[in-house]
mmCIF file of C-alpha atoms and ligand atoms in Angstrom:
data_model
loop_
_atom_site.group_PDB
_atom_site.id
_atom_site.type_symbol
_atom_site.label_atom_id
_atom_site.label_comp_id
_atom_site.label_asym_id
_atom_site.label_seq_id
_atom_site.Cartn_x
_atom_site.Cartn_y
_atom_site.Cartn_z
ATOM 1 C CA MET W 1 -33.382 6.953 -21.849
ATOM 2 C CA THR W 2 -31.357 6.664 -18.362
ATOM 3 C CA VAL W 3 -32.336 7.180 -14.779
ATOM 4 C CA LEU W 4 -30.520 10.454 -14.876
ATOM 5 C CA ASP W 5 -32.662 11.704 -17.727
ATOM 6 C CA LEU W 6 -36.062 10.650 -15.946
ATOM 7 C CA GLY W 7 -34.988 12.454 -12.841
ATOM 8 C CA VAL W 8 -37.032 9.561 -10.957
ATOM 9 C CA PRO W 9 -36.011 7.266 -7.998
ATOM 10 C CA ALA W 10 -33.335 5.143 -9.282
ATOM 11 C CA VAL W 11 -34.633 2.009 -7.530
ATOM 12 C CA PRO W 12 -38.068 1.650 -6.299
ATOM 13 C CA GLY W 13 -38.353 0.146 -2.862
ATOM 14 C CA ALA W 14 -35.137 1.437 -1.692
ATOM 15 C CA ALA W 15 -35.083 1.321 2.045
ATOM 16 C CA THR W 16 -35.187 4.682 2.879
ATOM 17 C CA THR W 17 -35.953 7.919 0.560
ATOM 18 C CA ALA W 18 -33.438 7.986 -2.117
ATOM 19 C CA THR W 19 -32.134 10.993 -3.565
ATOM 20 C CA THR W 20 -33.577 12.038 -6.922
ATOM 21 C CA ASP W 21 -33.370 15.572 -7.809
ATOM 22 C CA THR W 22 -30.780 15.783 -10.536
ATOM 23 C CA SER W 23 -31.570 19.268 -11.913
ATOM 24 C CA GLY W 24 -28.815 21.070 -12.825
ATOM 25 C CA ARG W 25 -26.288 18.312 -13.074
ATOM 26 C CA PRO W 26 -23.898 18.665 -15.727
ATOM 27 C CA ALA W 27 -23.125 15.642 -18.250
ATOM 28 C CA ASP W 28 -20.164 14.307 -16.348
ATOM 29 C CA ALA W 29 -19.536 10.766 -16.187
ATOM 30 C CA ARG W 30 -17.963 11.158 -13.010
ATOM 31 C CA LEU W 31 -19.502 11.058 -9.262
ATOM 32 C CA VAL W 32 -19.998 14.855 -8.914
ATOM 33 C CA ASP W 33 -22.189 16.726 -6.824
ATOM 34 C CA SER W 34 -23.924 19.914 -6.668
ATOM 35 C CA TRP W 35 -21.451 21.724 -4.616
ATOM 36 C CA GLY W 36 -18.475 20.760 -7.115
ATOM 37 C CA ARG W 37 -17.067 17.812 -5.208
ATOM 38 C CA VAL W 38 -15.830 14.739 -7.254
ATOM 39 C CA ALA W 39 -15.692 11.193 -5.568
ATOM 40 C CA THR W 40 -13.013 9.200 -6.453
ATOM 41 C CA ASP W 41 -12.453 7.281 -3.375
ATOM 42 C CA LEU W 42 -14.980 4.422 -2.656
ATOM 43 C CA ARG W 43 -15.505 2.779 0.762
ATOM 44 C CA VAL W 44 -16.881 -0.820 0.438
ATOM 45 C CA SER W 45 -18.186 -2.351 3.352
ATOM 46 C CA LEU W 46 -17.993 -6.230 3.358
ATOM 47 C CA THR W 47 -19.865 -7.327 6.369
ATOM 48 C CA ASP W 48 -21.553 -5.676 9.226
ATOM 49 C CA ARG W 49 -20.113 -8.548 11.577
ATOM 50 C CA CYS W 50 -17.205 -8.183 13.637
ATOM 51 C CA ASN W 51 -15.035 -10.152 16.024
ATOM 52 C CA LEU W 52 -14.309 -7.620 18.279
ATOM 53 C CA ARG W 53 -17.167 -5.838 20.578
ATOM 54 C CA CYS W 54 -15.481 -2.229 21.097
ATOM 55 C CA THR W 55 -17.579 -0.760 23.669
ATOM 56 C CA TYR W 56 -17.925 2.765 21.716
ATOM 57 C CA CYS W 57 -18.929 0.798 18.536
ATOM 58 C CA MET W 58 -21.124 -2.393 19.450
ATOM 59 C CA PRO W 59 -23.113 -3.951 22.291
ATOM 60 C CA ALA W 60 -21.589 -7.030 24.098
ATOM 61 C CA GLU W 61 -24.100 -9.302 22.547
ATOM 62 C CA GLY W 62 -23.257 -7.845 18.900
ATOM 63 C CA LEU W 63 -26.172 -6.572 16.662
ATOM 64 C CA GLU W 64 -28.933 -7.914 14.751
ATOM 65 C CA TRP W 65 -26.994 -8.987 11.649
ATOM 66 C CA MET W 66 -27.810 -8.548 8.082
ATOM 67 C CA PRO W 67 -29.623 -11.601 6.686
ATOM 68 C CA THR W 68 -27.301 -13.416 4.210
ATOM 69 C CA GLU W 69 -29.796 -13.162 1.242
ATOM 70 C CA GLN W 70 -29.522 -9.409 1.608
ATOM 71 C CA ALA W 71 -25.729 -9.183 1.546
ATOM 72 C CA LEU W 72 -23.855 -8.700 -1.743
ATOM 73 C CA THR W 73 -22.192 -11.962 -2.884
ATOM 74 C CA ASP W 74 -18.671 -11.559 -4.153
ATOM 75 C CA ASP W 75 -19.365 -11.258 -7.694
ATOM 76 C CA GLU W 76 -21.869 -8.604 -7.174
ATOM 77 C CA ILE W 77 -19.397 -6.638 -5.068
ATOM 78 C CA VAL W 78 -16.755 -7.158 -7.865
ATOM 79 C CA ARG W 79 -19.442 -5.992 -10.413
ATOM 80 C CA LEU W 80 -20.382 -2.880 -8.416
ATOM 81 C CA VAL W 81 -16.614 -1.978 -7.921
ATOM 82 C CA ARG W 82 -16.132 -2.273 -11.822
ATOM 83 C CA VAL W 83 -18.549 -0.021 -12.412
ATOM 84 C CA ALA W 84 -17.340 2.515 -10.103
ATOM 85 C CA VAL W 85 -13.612 2.200 -11.690
ATOM 86 C CA GLU W 86 -14.546 1.812 -15.104
ATOM 87 C CA LEU W 87 -17.601 4.158 -15.546
ATOM 88 C CA LEU W 88 -17.357 6.505 -12.709
ATOM 89 C CA GLY W 89 -14.091 7.311 -12.361
ATOM 90 C CA VAL W 90 -13.255 5.891 -8.871
ATOM 91 C CA ARG W 91 -9.418 5.399 -8.395
ATOM 92 C CA GLU W 92 -9.041 4.293 -4.753
ATOM 93 C CA ILE W 93 -10.828 1.384 -3.042
ATOM 94 C CA ARG W 94 -10.906 0.669 0.852
ATOM 95 C CA PHE W 95 -12.526 -2.487 1.963
ATOM 96 C CA THR W 96 -13.914 -2.293 5.649
ATOM 97 C CA GLY W 97 -16.762 -3.476 7.803
ATOM 98 C CA GLY W 98 -17.601 -4.989 10.215
ATOM 99 C CA GLU W 99 -14.445 -6.479 9.871
ATOM 100 C CA PRO W 100 -13.364 -7.285 6.226
ATOM 101 C CA LEU W 101 -11.338 -10.308 6.934
ATOM 102 C CA LEU W 102 -14.201 -12.038 8.268
ATOM 103 C CA ARG W 103 -15.107 -12.246 4.539
ATOM 104 C CA LYS W 104 -13.967 -15.367 3.033
ATOM 105 C CA GLY W 105 -13.846 -14.344 -0.311
ATOM 106 C CA LEU W 106 -11.804 -11.089 0.420
ATOM 107 C CA GLU W 107 -8.738 -12.166 -1.481
ATOM 108 C CA ASP W 108 -10.940 -13.086 -4.740
ATOM 109 C CA ILE W 109 -12.457 -9.657 -4.383
ATOM 110 C CA VAL W 110 -9.195 -8.138 -4.006
ATOM 111 C CA ALA W 111 -7.703 -10.018 -7.010
ATOM 112 C CA ALA W 112 -10.581 -9.008 -9.164
ATOM 113 C CA THR W 113 -10.227 -5.618 -8.412
ATOM 114 C CA ALA W 114 -6.592 -5.493 -9.120
ATOM 115 C CA ALA W 115 -7.260 -6.639 -12.519
ATOM 116 C CA LEU W 116 -9.525 -3.864 -13.222
ATOM 117 C CA SER W 117 -8.480 -0.760 -15.806
ATOM 118 C CA PRO W 118 -7.201 1.333 -14.261
ATOM 119 C CA ARG W 119 -6.023 -0.346 -11.666
ATOM 120 C CA PRO W 120 -7.401 1.362 -8.171
ATOM 121 C CA GLU W 121 -5.097 1.828 -5.454
ATOM 122 C CA MET W 122 -6.553 -0.699 -2.706
ATOM 123 C CA SER W 123 -6.328 -0.925 0.966
ATOM 124 C CA VAL W 124 -8.301 -2.610 4.045
ATOM 125 C CA THR W 125 -9.478 -1.111 7.344
ATOM 126 C CA THR W 126 -9.162 -4.062 9.799
ATOM 127 C CA ASN W 127 -8.515 -4.617 13.262
ATOM 128 C CA ALA W 128 -5.918 -7.062 12.359
ATOM 129 C CA LEU W 129 -7.132 -10.290 13.914
ATOM 130 C CA GLY W 130 -6.173 -13.221 11.510
ATOM 131 C CA LEU W 131 -3.869 -11.340 9.274
ATOM 132 C CA THR W 132 -1.067 -13.362 10.373
ATOM 133 C CA ARG W 133 -2.708 -16.120 8.103
ATOM 134 C CA ARG W 134 -4.290 -13.721 5.221
ATOM 135 C CA ALA W 135 -1.460 -11.147 5.036
ATOM 136 C CA ALA W 136 0.510 -13.041 2.187
ATOM 137 C CA ALA W 137 -2.555 -14.196 0.174
ATOM 138 C CA LEU W 138 -3.791 -10.513 0.574
ATOM 139 C CA ALA W 139 -0.725 -9.064 -0.797
ATOM 140 C CA ALA W 140 -0.272 -11.745 -3.494
ATOM 141 C CA ALA W 141 -3.859 -10.833 -4.624
ATOM 142 C CA GLY W 142 -2.794 -7.184 -5.194
ATOM 143 C CA LEU W 143 -3.658 -5.339 -1.855
ATOM 144 C CA ASP W 144 -1.469 -2.354 -1.527
ATOM 145 C CA ARG W 145 -1.869 -1.443 2.130
ATOM 146 C CA VAL W 146 -3.681 -1.826 5.631
ATOM 147 C CA ASN W 147 -5.070 0.727 8.014
ATOM 148 C CA VAL W 148 -5.368 -1.035 11.480
ATOM 149 C CA SER W 149 -7.485 0.010 14.332
ATOM 150 C CA LEU W 150 -5.659 -0.166 17.716
ATOM 151 C CA ASP W 151 -6.790 2.109 20.749
ATOM 152 C CA THR W 152 -4.402 0.747 23.108
ATOM 153 C CA LEU W 153 -1.126 -1.035 23.859
ATOM 154 C CA ARG W 154 -1.767 -2.292 27.276
ATOM 155 C CA PRO W 155 -3.678 -5.674 27.168
ATOM 156 C CA GLU W 156 -5.787 -5.181 30.043
ATOM 157 C CA ARG W 157 -7.316 -1.962 28.394
ATOM 158 C CA PHE W 158 -7.522 -3.903 25.290
ATOM 159 C CA ALA W 159 -9.777 -6.460 26.537
ATOM 160 C CA GLU W 160 -11.719 -3.747 28.519
ATOM 161 C CA ILE W 161 -12.401 -1.665 25.102
ATOM 162 C CA THR W 162 -12.713 -4.506 22.780
ATOM 163 C CA ARG W 163 -14.224 -6.968 25.173
ATOM 164 C CA ARG W 164 -11.776 -9.566 23.820
ATOM 165 C CA ASP W 165 -8.121 -10.352 25.093
ATOM 166 C CA ARG W 166 -6.574 -10.146 21.747
ATOM 167 C CA LEU W 167 -3.793 -7.433 21.767
ATOM 168 C CA GLY W 168 -1.256 -10.199 20.974
ATOM 169 C CA ASP W 169 -3.196 -11.198 17.881
ATOM 170 C CA VAL W 170 -3.366 -7.816 16.492
ATOM 171 C CA LEU W 171 0.340 -6.785 17.020
ATOM 172 C CA ALA W 172 1.279 -10.373 15.369
ATOM 173 C CA GLY W 173 -1.282 -9.200 12.575
ATOM 174 C CA LEU W 174 0.589 -5.909 12.239
ATOM 175 C CA ARG W 175 4.226 -7.703 12.261
ATOM 176 C CA ALA W 176 2.692 -9.774 9.394
ATOM 177 C CA ALA W 177 1.485 -6.932 7.051
ATOM 178 C CA ARG W 178 4.715 -5.442 7.353
ATOM 179 C CA GLU W 179 6.608 -8.637 6.505
ATOM 180 C CA HIS W 180 4.290 -8.968 3.257
ATOM 181 C CA GLY W 181 5.013 -5.346 2.103
ATOM 182 C CA LEU W 182 1.269 -4.147 3.174
ATOM 183 C CA ASP W 183 2.831 -0.429 3.637
ATOM 184 C CA PRO W 184 2.279 2.274 4.669
ATOM 185 C CA ILE W 185 0.589 0.809 7.588
ATOM 186 C CA LYS W 186 -1.659 3.405 9.448
ATOM 187 C CA ILE W 187 -2.801 2.910 13.028
ATOM 188 C CA ASN W 188 -6.407 4.464 13.555
ATOM 189 C CA THR W 189 -6.942 5.325 17.138
ATOM 190 C CA VAL W 190 -10.056 6.517 19.025
ATOM 191 C CA LEU W 191 -9.314 7.955 22.433
ATOM 192 C CA MET W 192 -12.071 8.220 24.893
ATOM 193 C CA PRO W 193 -11.999 10.013 28.527
ATOM 194 C CA GLY W 194 -11.191 7.773 31.174
ATOM 195 C CA LEU W 195 -10.434 4.907 29.044
ATOM 196 C CA ASN W 196 -7.166 5.721 27.154
ATOM 197 C CA ASP W 197 -7.081 9.353 26.817
ATOM 198 C CA ASP W 198 -3.678 9.252 28.430
ATOM 199 C CA GLU W 199 -2.178 6.846 25.904
ATOM 200 C CA ALA W 200 -1.803 9.248 22.785
ATOM 201 C CA PRO W 201 2.263 9.767 23.471
ATOM 202 C CA ASP W 202 2.848 6.215 24.240
ATOM 203 C CA LEU W 203 0.853 5.353 21.151
ATOM 204 C CA LEU W 204 2.818 7.839 18.942
ATOM 205 C CA ALA W 205 6.283 6.447 20.533
ATOM 206 C CA TRP W 206 5.459 2.971 19.723
ATOM 207 C CA ALA W 207 4.436 3.892 16.164
ATOM 208 C CA LEU W 208 7.541 5.820 15.483
ATOM 209 C CA GLU W 209 9.625 2.866 16.649
ATOM 210 C CA GLU W 210 7.703 0.373 14.567
ATOM 211 C CA GLY W 211 7.517 2.672 11.436
ATOM 212 C CA TYR W 212 3.789 2.916 11.462
ATOM 213 C CA GLU W 213 1.901 5.978 10.941
ATOM 214 C CA LEU W 214 -0.339 6.967 13.951
ATOM 215 C CA ARG W 215 -3.867 8.554 13.268
ATOM 216 C CA ILE W 216 -5.968 9.661 16.086
ATOM 217 C CA ILE W 217 -9.715 10.166 15.265
ATOM 218 C CA GLU W 218 -12.179 12.040 17.262
ATOM 219 C CA GLN W 219 -15.212 9.950 18.226
ATOM 220 C CA MET W 220 -18.161 10.627 15.909
ATOM 221 C CA PRO W 221 -21.861 10.339 16.454
ATOM 222 C CA LEU W 222 -22.028 6.691 15.024
ATOM 223 C CA ASP W 223 -22.296 4.212 17.846
ATOM 224 C CA ALA W 224 -25.033 1.427 17.731
ATOM 225 C CA GLY W 225 -26.385 2.916 21.313
ATOM 226 C CA HIS W 226 -26.633 6.347 20.055
ATOM 227 C CA SER W 227 -25.054 7.432 23.370
ATOM 228 C CA TRP W 228 -22.226 9.860 21.891
ATOM 229 C CA GLN W 229 -21.935 13.103 23.823
ATOM 230 C CA ARG W 230 -20.069 16.079 22.183
ATOM 231 C CA ASP W 231 -18.571 17.429 25.641
ATOM 232 C CA ARG W 232 -17.411 13.629 26.253
ATOM 233 C CA MET W 233 -15.381 13.476 23.173
ATOM 234 C CA ILE W 234 -11.555 13.889 23.084
ATOM 235 C CA THR W 235 -11.126 16.637 20.768
ATOM 236 C CA ALA W 236 -8.048 17.380 18.102
ATOM 237 C CA GLU W 237 -6.881 20.196 20.220
ATOM 238 C CA GLN W 238 -6.654 18.010 23.351
ATOM 239 C CA ILE W 239 -5.223 15.198 21.375
ATOM 240 C CA LEU W 240 -2.406 17.665 20.033
ATOM 241 C CA ALA W 241 -1.762 19.032 23.430
ATOM 242 C CA SER W 242 -1.258 15.675 24.564
ATOM 243 C CA LEU W 243 0.962 14.530 22.064
ATOM 244 C CA ARG W 244 3.070 17.603 22.556
ATOM 245 C CA THR W 245 3.739 16.957 26.093
ATOM 246 C CA ARG W 246 6.158 14.597 24.810
ATOM 247 C CA PHE W 247 6.846 15.470 21.120
ATOM 248 C CA THR W 248 7.690 18.492 19.078
ATOM 249 C CA LEU W 249 5.071 18.760 16.112
ATOM 250 C CA ARG W 250 5.059 21.041 13.112
ATOM 251 C CA GLU W 251 2.236 20.950 10.720
ATOM 252 C CA ASP W 252 2.876 19.485 7.318
ATOM 253 C CA THR W 253 2.481 21.973 4.677
ATOM 254 C CA ALA W 254 1.990 19.319 1.974
ATOM 255 C CA GLU W 255 -1.324 19.450 -0.025
ATOM 256 C CA ARG W 256 -3.798 17.664 1.935
ATOM 257 C CA GLY W 257 -6.319 16.967 -0.920
ATOM 258 C CA GLY W 258 -9.340 14.876 0.084
ATOM 259 C CA ALA W 259 -7.434 13.310 3.233
ATOM 260 C CA PRO W 260 -9.190 13.271 6.502
ATOM 261 C CA ALA W 261 -6.228 13.635 8.373
ATOM 262 C CA GLU W 262 -4.478 17.043 9.324
ATOM 263 C CA ARG W 263 -0.978 15.702 9.393
ATOM 264 C CA PHE W 264 2.070 17.026 11.907
ATOM 265 C CA LEU W 265 5.724 16.327 11.303
ATOM 266 C CA VAL W 266 7.263 14.811 14.183
ATOM 267 C CA ASP W 267 10.568 16.484 15.109
ATOM 268 C CA GLY W 268 13.679 14.014 15.289
ATOM 269 C CA TRP W 269 11.930 10.930 13.958
ATOM 270 C CA THR W 270 12.096 9.426 10.214
ATOM 271 C CA GLY W 271 9.026 7.686 8.859
ATOM 272 C CA HIS W 272 8.898 4.538 7.101
ATOM 273 C CA ASP W 273 9.687 5.931 3.904
ATOM 274 C CA GLY W 274 12.893 7.555 4.994
ATOM 275 C CA GLY W 275 11.091 11.199 5.011
ATOM 276 C CA PRO W 276 9.887 13.139 8.127
ATOM 277 C CA ALA W 277 7.852 10.948 10.524
ATOM 278 C CA LYS W 278 4.150 11.926 10.453
ATOM 279 C CA VAL W 279 1.262 11.874 12.800
ATOM 280 C CA GLY W 280 -2.085 12.593 11.702
ATOM 281 C CA VAL W 281 -5.210 13.821 13.335
ATOM 282 C CA ILE W 282 -8.949 13.122 12.045
ATOM 283 C CA ALA W 283 -11.043 15.869 13.735
ATOM 284 C CA SER W 284 -14.224 15.171 11.960
ATOM 285 C CA VAL W 285 -16.421 16.901 14.258
ATOM 286 C CA THR W 286 -14.417 19.953 15.592
ATOM 287 C CA ARG W 287 -12.671 20.853 12.311
ATOM 288 C CA PRO W 288 -14.662 18.988 9.696
ATOM 289 C CA PHE W 289 -13.163 18.681 6.153
ATOM 290 C CA CYS W 290 -16.538 18.000 4.231
ATOM 291 C CA GLY W 291 -15.637 20.774 1.673
ATOM 292 C CA ASN W 292 -12.797 18.191 0.272
ATOM 293 C CA CYS W 293 -14.595 15.082 0.583
ATOM 294 C CA ASP W 294 -13.931 12.881 -2.199
ATOM 295 C CA ARG W 295 -15.604 9.515 -0.750
ATOM 296 C CA THR W 296 -18.546 7.584 -1.835
ATOM 297 C CA ARG W 297 -19.645 4.561 -0.005
ATOM 298 C CA LEU W 298 -21.176 1.227 -0.625
ATOM 299 C CA THR W 299 -22.701 -0.979 2.193
ATOM 300 C CA ALA W 300 -22.662 -5.013 2.319
ATOM 301 C CA ASP W 301 -26.057 -5.012 1.228
ATOM 302 C CA GLY W 302 -25.689 -2.616 -1.558
ATOM 303 C CA GLN W 303 -26.844 0.671 -0.836
ATOM 304 C CA VAL W 304 -24.814 3.770 -1.881
ATOM 305 C CA ARG W 305 -24.339 6.055 0.832
ATOM 306 C CA ASN W 306 -22.938 9.558 -0.137
ATOM 307 C CA CYS W 307 -21.978 10.624 3.261
ATOM 308 C CA LEU W 308 -20.888 8.541 6.608
ATOM 309 C CA PHE W 309 -23.911 10.772 7.967
ATOM 310 C CA SER W 310 -26.398 9.978 5.455
ATOM 311 C CA THR W 311 -30.146 9.299 6.499
ATOM 312 C CA THR W 312 -31.015 8.308 3.340
ATOM 313 C CA GLU W 313 -29.456 5.543 0.898
ATOM 314 C CA ASN W 314 -29.639 4.683 -2.732
ATOM 315 C CA ASP W 315 -30.500 0.843 -3.441
ATOM 316 C CA LEU W 316 -28.107 -0.407 -6.043
ATOM 317 C CA ARG W 317 -28.745 -4.261 -5.008
ATOM 318 C CA SER W 318 -32.406 -4.031 -6.524
ATOM 319 C CA LEU W 319 -31.114 -2.733 -9.537
ATOM 320 C CA LEU W 320 -28.224 -5.257 -9.903
ATOM 321 C CA ARG W 321 -30.694 -8.350 -9.109
ATOM 322 C CA GLY W 322 -33.435 -6.915 -10.970
ATOM 323 C CA GLY W 323 -31.595 -7.190 -14.475
ATOM 324 C CA GLY W 324 -30.133 -3.487 -14.524
ATOM 325 C CA THR W 325 -27.312 -2.807 -16.911
ATOM 326 C CA ASP W 326 -24.018 -1.308 -15.909
ATOM 327 C CA ASP W 327 -24.929 1.854 -17.392
ATOM 328 C CA GLU W 328 -28.214 1.988 -15.339
ATOM 329 C CA ILE W 329 -26.245 1.204 -12.192
ATOM 330 C CA ALA W 330 -23.548 3.828 -13.032
ATOM 331 C CA ASP W 331 -26.452 6.263 -13.618
ATOM 332 C CA ALA W 332 -28.149 5.547 -10.199
ATOM 333 C CA TRP W 333 -24.866 5.988 -8.316
ATOM 334 C CA ARG W 334 -24.322 9.413 -10.119
ATOM 335 C CA VAL W 335 -28.016 10.440 -8.893
ATOM 336 C CA ALA W 336 -26.905 9.261 -5.281
ATOM 337 C CA MET W 337 -23.815 11.417 -5.239
ATOM 338 C CA TRP W 338 -25.523 14.751 -6.689
ATOM 339 C CA GLY W 339 -27.818 14.909 -3.708
ATOM 340 C CA LYS W 340 -24.590 14.916 -1.206
ATOM 341 C CA LYS W 341 -25.169 17.589 1.353
ATOM 342 C CA PRO W 342 -22.363 20.294 1.766
ATOM 343 C CA GLY W 343 -21.301 18.919 5.080
ATOM 344 C CA HIS W 344 -22.382 16.374 7.761
ATOM 345 C CA GLY W 345 -24.259 18.817 9.898
ATOM 346 C CA ILE W 346 -23.281 17.386 13.088
ATOM 347 C CA ASP W 347 -23.416 20.776 14.814
ATOM 348 C CA ASP W 348 -26.720 21.884 13.572
ATOM 349 C CA PRO W 349 -29.558 21.842 15.877
ATOM 350 C CA GLY W 350 -31.676 19.422 13.835
ATOM 351 C CA PHE W 351 -28.782 16.909 13.094
ATOM 352 C CA LEU W 352 -29.996 13.113 13.356
ATOM 353 C CA GLN W 353 -27.573 10.279 13.731
ATOM 354 C CA PRO W 354 -27.975 7.729 11.024
ATOM 355 C CA ASP W 355 -29.839 4.578 11.862
ATOM 356 C CA ARG W 356 -26.869 2.538 10.738
ATOM 357 C CA PRO W 357 -23.916 2.401 13.146
ATOM 358 C CA MET W 358 -20.227 2.570 12.127
ATOM 359 C CA SER W 359 -20.018 -1.046 11.939
ATOM 360 C CA ALA W 360 -22.731 -1.423 9.154
ATOM 361 C CA ILE W 361 -21.511 1.499 7.434
ATOM 362 C CA GLY W 362 -17.723 0.927 7.200
ATOM 363 C CA GLY W 363 -14.951 3.231 8.678
HETATM 364 N N1 SAM S 1 -13.388 -3.919 11.770
HETATM 365 C C1 SAM S 1 -12.423 -2.840 11.161
HETATM 366 C C2 SAM S 1 -11.492 -1.900 12.073
HETATM 367 O O1 SAM S 1 -11.612 -2.330 13.513
HETATM 368 O O2 SAM S 1 -10.672 -1.355 11.489
HETATM 369 C C3 SAM S 1 -13.162 -1.925 10.324
HETATM 370 C C4 SAM S 1 -14.603 -1.318 10.899
HETATM 371 S S1 SAM S 1 -14.416 -0.143 12.132
HETATM 372 C C5 SAM S 1 -16.147 0.207 12.466
HETATM 373 C C6 SAM S 1 -13.542 1.030 11.385
HETATM 374 C C7 SAM S 1 -12.997 2.127 12.273
HETATM 375 O O3 SAM S 1 -14.231 2.847 12.939
HETATM 376 C C8 SAM S 1 -12.168 1.956 13.536
HETATM 377 O O4 SAM S 1 -11.298 2.305 13.524
HETATM 378 C C9 SAM S 1 -13.156 2.194 14.592
HETATM 379 O O5 SAM S 1 -12.324 2.565 16.002
HETATM 380 C C10 SAM S 1 -13.678 3.356 14.221
HETATM 381 N N2 SAM S 1 -14.848 3.719 14.652
HETATM 382 C C11 SAM S 1 -15.961 2.928 15.415
HETATM 383 N N3 SAM S 1 -17.011 3.881 15.897
HETATM 384 C C12 SAM S 1 -16.432 5.114 15.862
HETATM 385 C C13 SAM S 1 -16.948 6.342 16.074
HETATM 386 N N4 SAM S 1 -18.075 6.302 16.758
HETATM 387 N N5 SAM S 1 -16.129 7.527 15.997
HETATM 388 C C14 SAM S 1 -15.108 7.483 15.215
HETATM 389 N N6 SAM S 1 -14.411 6.312 15.090
HETATM 390 C C15 SAM S 1 -15.251 4.979 15.313
#
């Protein structure tokens, strides 16, 4: 008998109330939810630590880091990724954090993931610090591409936003990624009022010149300080208006699928692949795309989150360390995803920001 048959909590002692009700769940091996979505894209957080201190993400002194014994080992991560790919139909893996390049075993994790069948598509979301030293090995291990977070091209602003004077290292990391074929390279930018909201056209001009794809993300209520305010956020509408002061944009009519970015073609520019250049806007707050969400998330301490904004998690680590079989782990993961809500509910009056900040969930 499996966890699904029983309909009981997947793992006793999970940190928060786990999703347990599986009534009506079809006999489907994949990560289906009760709203008809199927999760095929796995975001794996490899650490909650970071070497930057972006003001909108983390306090200057950092956070109380996850105790080492609670964090999954490289082997445990690889096992869960294998279960996701081989038993649950996951086809795309994104390693994130915290800062995933702080994980010494990243190349080994990537190599083990590349050896799975079917081989999933693999990317990393990173601030690119240290990528100059790691890009070659990551590419050799099988990493397909990188998403690099960068909010400004001005050194003094970079130091102000990230509390570290490292813009030159990020740009060098990006060049290394390109040299080693880790493309398409996407640049993730968050705009904040009075900090960098005047920089969208400059960032796009630079990304077009360099052959990177810029994606500008609406700031979400996921900061460690819980100080996010909707009326202080730069909206998709404002982002597009700003970009259109210098560029002519046309909506990309290509099928978007589960992609979070609404894409626009930039008139007169060619992209890295020889096709029309594109820019993306990720409007998680003002134009949510939850109806097409195909993501499942694993934290560095082995908790499944069925949404970035979940206030509950399902504990796979206890199952893993308690001798659970692959089938039992897969079942617990299915239970977790079945309970996914139809939307993140940021606009609901009762919306509660999750306890874990973005840095401990993984973007
Ligand atoms: N350290 C890696 C990096 O810099 O890409 C991965 C983790 S970082 C938390 C992932 C992304 O989340 C970054 O692009 C960052 O700008 C973004 N981010 C952090 N807090 C955010 C928020 N409140 N709303 C939107 N994006 C946020």
